[in-house]
Coordinates of C-alpha atoms in Angstrom, one line a residue:
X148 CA 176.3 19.5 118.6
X149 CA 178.2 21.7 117.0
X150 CA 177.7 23.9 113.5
X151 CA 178.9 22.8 109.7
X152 CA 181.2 25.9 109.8
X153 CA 182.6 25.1 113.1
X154 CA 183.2 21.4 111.7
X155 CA 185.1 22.5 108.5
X156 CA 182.7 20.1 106.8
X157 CA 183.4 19.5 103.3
X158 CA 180.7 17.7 100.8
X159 CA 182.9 15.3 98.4
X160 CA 181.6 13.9 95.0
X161 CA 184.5 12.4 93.3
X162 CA 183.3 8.6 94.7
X163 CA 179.8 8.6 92.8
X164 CA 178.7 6.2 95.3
X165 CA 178.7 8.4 98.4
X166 CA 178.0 12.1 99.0
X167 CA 180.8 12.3 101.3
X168 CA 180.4 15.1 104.4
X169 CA 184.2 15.4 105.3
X170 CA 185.3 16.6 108.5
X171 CA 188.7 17.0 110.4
X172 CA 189.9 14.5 113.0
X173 CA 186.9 12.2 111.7
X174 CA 187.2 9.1 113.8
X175 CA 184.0 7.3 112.5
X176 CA 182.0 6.8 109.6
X177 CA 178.0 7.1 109.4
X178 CA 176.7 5.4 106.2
X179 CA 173.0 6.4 105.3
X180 CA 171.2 4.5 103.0
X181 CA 167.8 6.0 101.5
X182 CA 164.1 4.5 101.5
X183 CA 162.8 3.4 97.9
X184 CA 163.2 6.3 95.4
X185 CA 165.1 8.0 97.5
X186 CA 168.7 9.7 96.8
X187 CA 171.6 11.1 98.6
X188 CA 170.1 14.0 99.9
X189 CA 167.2 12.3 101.4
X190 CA 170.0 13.0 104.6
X191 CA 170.9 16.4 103.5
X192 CA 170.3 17.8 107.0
X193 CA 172.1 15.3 109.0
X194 CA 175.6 16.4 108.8
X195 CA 175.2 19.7 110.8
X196 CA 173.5 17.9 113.6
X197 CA 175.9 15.2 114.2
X198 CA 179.0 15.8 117.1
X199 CA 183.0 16.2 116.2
X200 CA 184.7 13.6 114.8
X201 CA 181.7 11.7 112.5
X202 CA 181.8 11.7 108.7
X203 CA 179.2 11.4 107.2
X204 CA 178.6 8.8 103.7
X205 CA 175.4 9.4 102.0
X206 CA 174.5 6.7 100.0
X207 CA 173.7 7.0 96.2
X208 CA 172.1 4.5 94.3
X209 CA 172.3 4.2 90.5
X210 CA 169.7 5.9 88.4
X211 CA 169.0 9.1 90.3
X212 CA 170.0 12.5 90.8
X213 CA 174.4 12.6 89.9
X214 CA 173.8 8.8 88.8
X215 CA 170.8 9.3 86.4
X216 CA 172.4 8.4 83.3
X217 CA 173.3 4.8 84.9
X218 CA 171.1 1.9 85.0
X219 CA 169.3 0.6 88.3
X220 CA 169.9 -2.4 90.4
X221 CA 166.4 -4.8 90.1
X222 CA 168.4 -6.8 92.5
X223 CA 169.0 -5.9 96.6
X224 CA 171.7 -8.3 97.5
X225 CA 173.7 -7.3 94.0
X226 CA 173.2 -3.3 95.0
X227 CA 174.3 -4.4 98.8
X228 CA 177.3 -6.1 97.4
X229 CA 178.3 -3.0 95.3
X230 CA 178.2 -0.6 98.1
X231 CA 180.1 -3.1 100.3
X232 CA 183.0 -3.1 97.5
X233 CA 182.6 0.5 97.1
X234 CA 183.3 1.3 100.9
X235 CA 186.3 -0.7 100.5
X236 CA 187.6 2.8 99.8
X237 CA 186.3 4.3 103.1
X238 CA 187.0 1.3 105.8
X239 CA 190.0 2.7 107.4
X240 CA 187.5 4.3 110.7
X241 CA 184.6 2.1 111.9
X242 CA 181.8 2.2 110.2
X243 CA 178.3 2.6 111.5
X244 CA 175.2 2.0 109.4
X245 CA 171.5 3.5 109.4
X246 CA 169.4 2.9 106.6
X247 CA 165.1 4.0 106.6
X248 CA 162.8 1.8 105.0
X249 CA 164.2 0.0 101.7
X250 CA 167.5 1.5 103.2
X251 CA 167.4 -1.4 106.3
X252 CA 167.5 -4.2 104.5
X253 CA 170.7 -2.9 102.3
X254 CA 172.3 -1.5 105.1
X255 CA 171.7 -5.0 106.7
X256 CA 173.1 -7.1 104.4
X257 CA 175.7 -4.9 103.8
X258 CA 176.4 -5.0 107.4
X259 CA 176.4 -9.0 107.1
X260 CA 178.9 -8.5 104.4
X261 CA 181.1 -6.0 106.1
X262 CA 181.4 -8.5 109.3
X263 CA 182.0 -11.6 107.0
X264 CA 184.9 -9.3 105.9
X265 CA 186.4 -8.8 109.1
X266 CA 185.6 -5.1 109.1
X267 CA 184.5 -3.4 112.1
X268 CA 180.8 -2.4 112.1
X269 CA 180.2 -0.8 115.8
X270 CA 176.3 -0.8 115.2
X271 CA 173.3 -1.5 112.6
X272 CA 170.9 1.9 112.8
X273 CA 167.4 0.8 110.8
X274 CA 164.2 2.7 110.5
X275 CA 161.1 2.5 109.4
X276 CA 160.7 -1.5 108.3
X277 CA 160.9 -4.6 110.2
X278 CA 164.1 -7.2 110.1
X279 CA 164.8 -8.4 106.3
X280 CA 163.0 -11.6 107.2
X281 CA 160.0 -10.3 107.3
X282 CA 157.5 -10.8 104.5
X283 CA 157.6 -7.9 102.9
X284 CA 157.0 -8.9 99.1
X285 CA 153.9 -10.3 99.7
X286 CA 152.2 -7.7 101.0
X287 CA 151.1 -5.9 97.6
X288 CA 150.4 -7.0 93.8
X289 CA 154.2 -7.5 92.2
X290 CA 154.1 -5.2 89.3
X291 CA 152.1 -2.5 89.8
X292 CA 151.7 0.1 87.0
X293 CA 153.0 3.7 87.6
X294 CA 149.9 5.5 88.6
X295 CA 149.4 2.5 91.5
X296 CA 153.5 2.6 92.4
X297 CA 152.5 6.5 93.3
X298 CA 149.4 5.8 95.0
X299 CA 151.9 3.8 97.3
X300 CA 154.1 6.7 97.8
X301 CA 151.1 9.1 98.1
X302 CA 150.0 7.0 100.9
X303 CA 153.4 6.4 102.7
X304 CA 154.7 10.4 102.1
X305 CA 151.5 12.4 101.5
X306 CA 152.5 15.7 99.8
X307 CA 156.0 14.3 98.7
X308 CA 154.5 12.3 95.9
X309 CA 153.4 15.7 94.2
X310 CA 156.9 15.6 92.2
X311 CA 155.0 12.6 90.1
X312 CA 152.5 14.4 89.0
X313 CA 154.7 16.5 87.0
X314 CA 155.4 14.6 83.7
X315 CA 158.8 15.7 83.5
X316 CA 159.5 14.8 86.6
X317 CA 157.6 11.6 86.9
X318 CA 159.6 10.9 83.5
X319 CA 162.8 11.3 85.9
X320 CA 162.1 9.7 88.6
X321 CA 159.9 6.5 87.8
X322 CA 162.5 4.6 86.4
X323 CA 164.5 4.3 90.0
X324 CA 161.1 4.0 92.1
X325 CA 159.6 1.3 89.7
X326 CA 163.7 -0.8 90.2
X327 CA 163.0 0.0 94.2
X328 CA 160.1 -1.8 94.4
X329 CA 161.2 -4.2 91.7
X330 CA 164.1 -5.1 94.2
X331 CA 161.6 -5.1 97.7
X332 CA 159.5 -7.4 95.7
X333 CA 161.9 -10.0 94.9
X334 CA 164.2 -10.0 98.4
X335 CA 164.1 -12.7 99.4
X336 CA 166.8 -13.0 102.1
X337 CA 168.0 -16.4 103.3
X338 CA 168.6 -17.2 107.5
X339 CA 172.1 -16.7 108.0
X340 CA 173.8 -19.7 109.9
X341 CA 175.1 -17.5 112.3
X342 CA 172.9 -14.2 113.6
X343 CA 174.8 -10.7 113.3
X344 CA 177.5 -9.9 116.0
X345 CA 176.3 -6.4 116.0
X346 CA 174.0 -4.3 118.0
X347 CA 171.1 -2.9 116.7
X348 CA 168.7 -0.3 117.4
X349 CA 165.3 0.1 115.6
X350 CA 163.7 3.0 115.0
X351 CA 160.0 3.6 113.9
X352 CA 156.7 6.2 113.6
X353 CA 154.0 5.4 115.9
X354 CA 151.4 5.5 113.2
X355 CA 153.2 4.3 110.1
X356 CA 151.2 2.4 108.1
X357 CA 154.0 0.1 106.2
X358 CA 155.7 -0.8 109.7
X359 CA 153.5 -1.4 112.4
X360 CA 155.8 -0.6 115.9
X361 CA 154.8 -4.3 116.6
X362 CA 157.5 -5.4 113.7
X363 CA 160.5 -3.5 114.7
X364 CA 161.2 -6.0 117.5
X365 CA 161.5 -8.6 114.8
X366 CA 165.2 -7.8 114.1
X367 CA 166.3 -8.8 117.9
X368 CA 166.2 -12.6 115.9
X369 CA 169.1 -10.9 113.5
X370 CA 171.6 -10.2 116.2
X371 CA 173.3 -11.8 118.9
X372 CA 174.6 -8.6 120.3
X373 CA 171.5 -7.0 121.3
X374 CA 168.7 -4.7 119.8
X375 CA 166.6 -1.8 120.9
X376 CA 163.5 -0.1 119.6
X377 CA 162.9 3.7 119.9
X378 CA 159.5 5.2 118.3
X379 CA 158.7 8.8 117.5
X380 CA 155.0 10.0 116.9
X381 CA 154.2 10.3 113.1
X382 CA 154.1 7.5 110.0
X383 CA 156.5 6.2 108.0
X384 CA 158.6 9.5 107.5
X385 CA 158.4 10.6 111.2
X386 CA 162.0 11.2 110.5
X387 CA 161.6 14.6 108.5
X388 CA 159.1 15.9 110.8
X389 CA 161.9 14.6 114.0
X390 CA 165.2 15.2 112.7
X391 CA 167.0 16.7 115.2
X392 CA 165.9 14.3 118.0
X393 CA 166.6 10.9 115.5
X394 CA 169.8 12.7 114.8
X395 CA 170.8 13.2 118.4
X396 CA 169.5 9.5 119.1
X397 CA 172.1 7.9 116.5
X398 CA 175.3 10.6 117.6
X399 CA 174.5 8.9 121.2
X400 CA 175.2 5.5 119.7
X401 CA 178.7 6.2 117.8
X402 CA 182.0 5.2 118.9
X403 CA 183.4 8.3 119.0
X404 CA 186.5 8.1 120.6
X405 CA 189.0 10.2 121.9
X406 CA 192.6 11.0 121.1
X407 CA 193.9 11.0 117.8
X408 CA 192.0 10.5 114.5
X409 CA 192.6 7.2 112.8

């Protein structure tokens, strides 16, 4: 691993869709997609950690942080499609998804998307949920009001949910939890007549209490290109708490190739 200075890594703004970590020679893209409520720079820390040649896209959703003037998506497969469009821009080097939580089942059907396309998509990277086709949206009241919605969060990030408790900041950031979990409640993803031609690896915590580790096998019935599970002690964001390991985990499964940049 090598150092953000020794990279040359850039952070670029101009597409408001991705927090792009430029670097020279890139030869692959890494596209991170955030959990429910979460931003950008819920992968602020990633880019240092990851090995020459990988660029970095951080996903932004409307409604939050650089975006909060703009209304939310209520619908996944509509935000999925968006992102697919908007990394029309960024498809000249493979790109390789990872999304935590809500962030799976975009990068998934993004992923489906992507493929349908033609485009090259080396692997899927998901954390922290089980495969899109699980039920989900039935496991809690639709339409919870915003002191329950952060009773969830409490629950699922301890200490994190502090920010709500602030009414400035609740004022800020309720409006793109409450369309997160709008979304998760109505997916409702359809079977796809052909499984993904993709490999995927799965990762989880060991206690988390929204993703059991018995449900991350579930998305080896998405793919007909194999799928692996790693788990890390911790709950559902084991990922802060492990970030270097997860990190090295997903450089391991890039395509970085040698020679020339693309």
């Amino acid at each position: 691993m090598v150092g953000v200075a020794a990279r040359r890594l850039r952070v670029d703004h101009r597409d408001p869709w991705f927090r792009r970590y430029r670097v020279d020679g890139a030869r692959v893209r890494l596209v991170c997609f955030p959990h429910a409520g979460g931003a950008a720079t819920s992968y602020l820390g990633w880019p240092q950690l990851l090995p020459e040649g990988v660029e970095m896209l951080a996903v932004q959703y409307p409604g939050r942080q650089s975006r909060i003037a703009e209304p939310c998506f209520e619908s996944l497969p509509e935000l999925a499609t968006a992102v697919t469009v908007a990394l029309k821009a960024h498809s000249d080097l493979p790109l390789t998804l990872f999304g935590h939580s809500m962030g799976s089942a975009i990068a998934y059907e993004v992923a489906r998307a992507l493929r349908q396309d033609g485009r090259e998509v080396p692997r899927l990277l998901v954390s922290g949920r089980g495969s899109p086709h699980v039920g989900y949206g039935d496991r809690r009241p639709p339409g919870l009001d915003d002191r329950s919605l952060i009773a969830v969060v409490r629950a699922l990030s301890g200490s994190d949910a502090d920010a709500y408790e602030h009414p400035e900041m609740r004022d800020l950031l309720m409006p793109s939890l409450r369309a997160d979990y709008t979304m998760l409640d109505r997916y409702r993803p359809t079977a796809p007549a052909e499984p993904l031609d993709v490999p995927v690896t799965v990762f989880g915590g060991e206690d988390d209490p929204a993703c059991p580790v018995s449900e991350l096998a579930s998305w080896a019935h998405v793919t007909s290109a194999g799928c692996e599970v790693l788990t890390y002690p911790g709950g559902h964001f084991y990922l802060r708490e492990h970030e270097r390991a997860l990190v090295a985990e997903v450089a391991r499964r890039l395509p970085v190739r040698k020679g020339p940049a693309a």
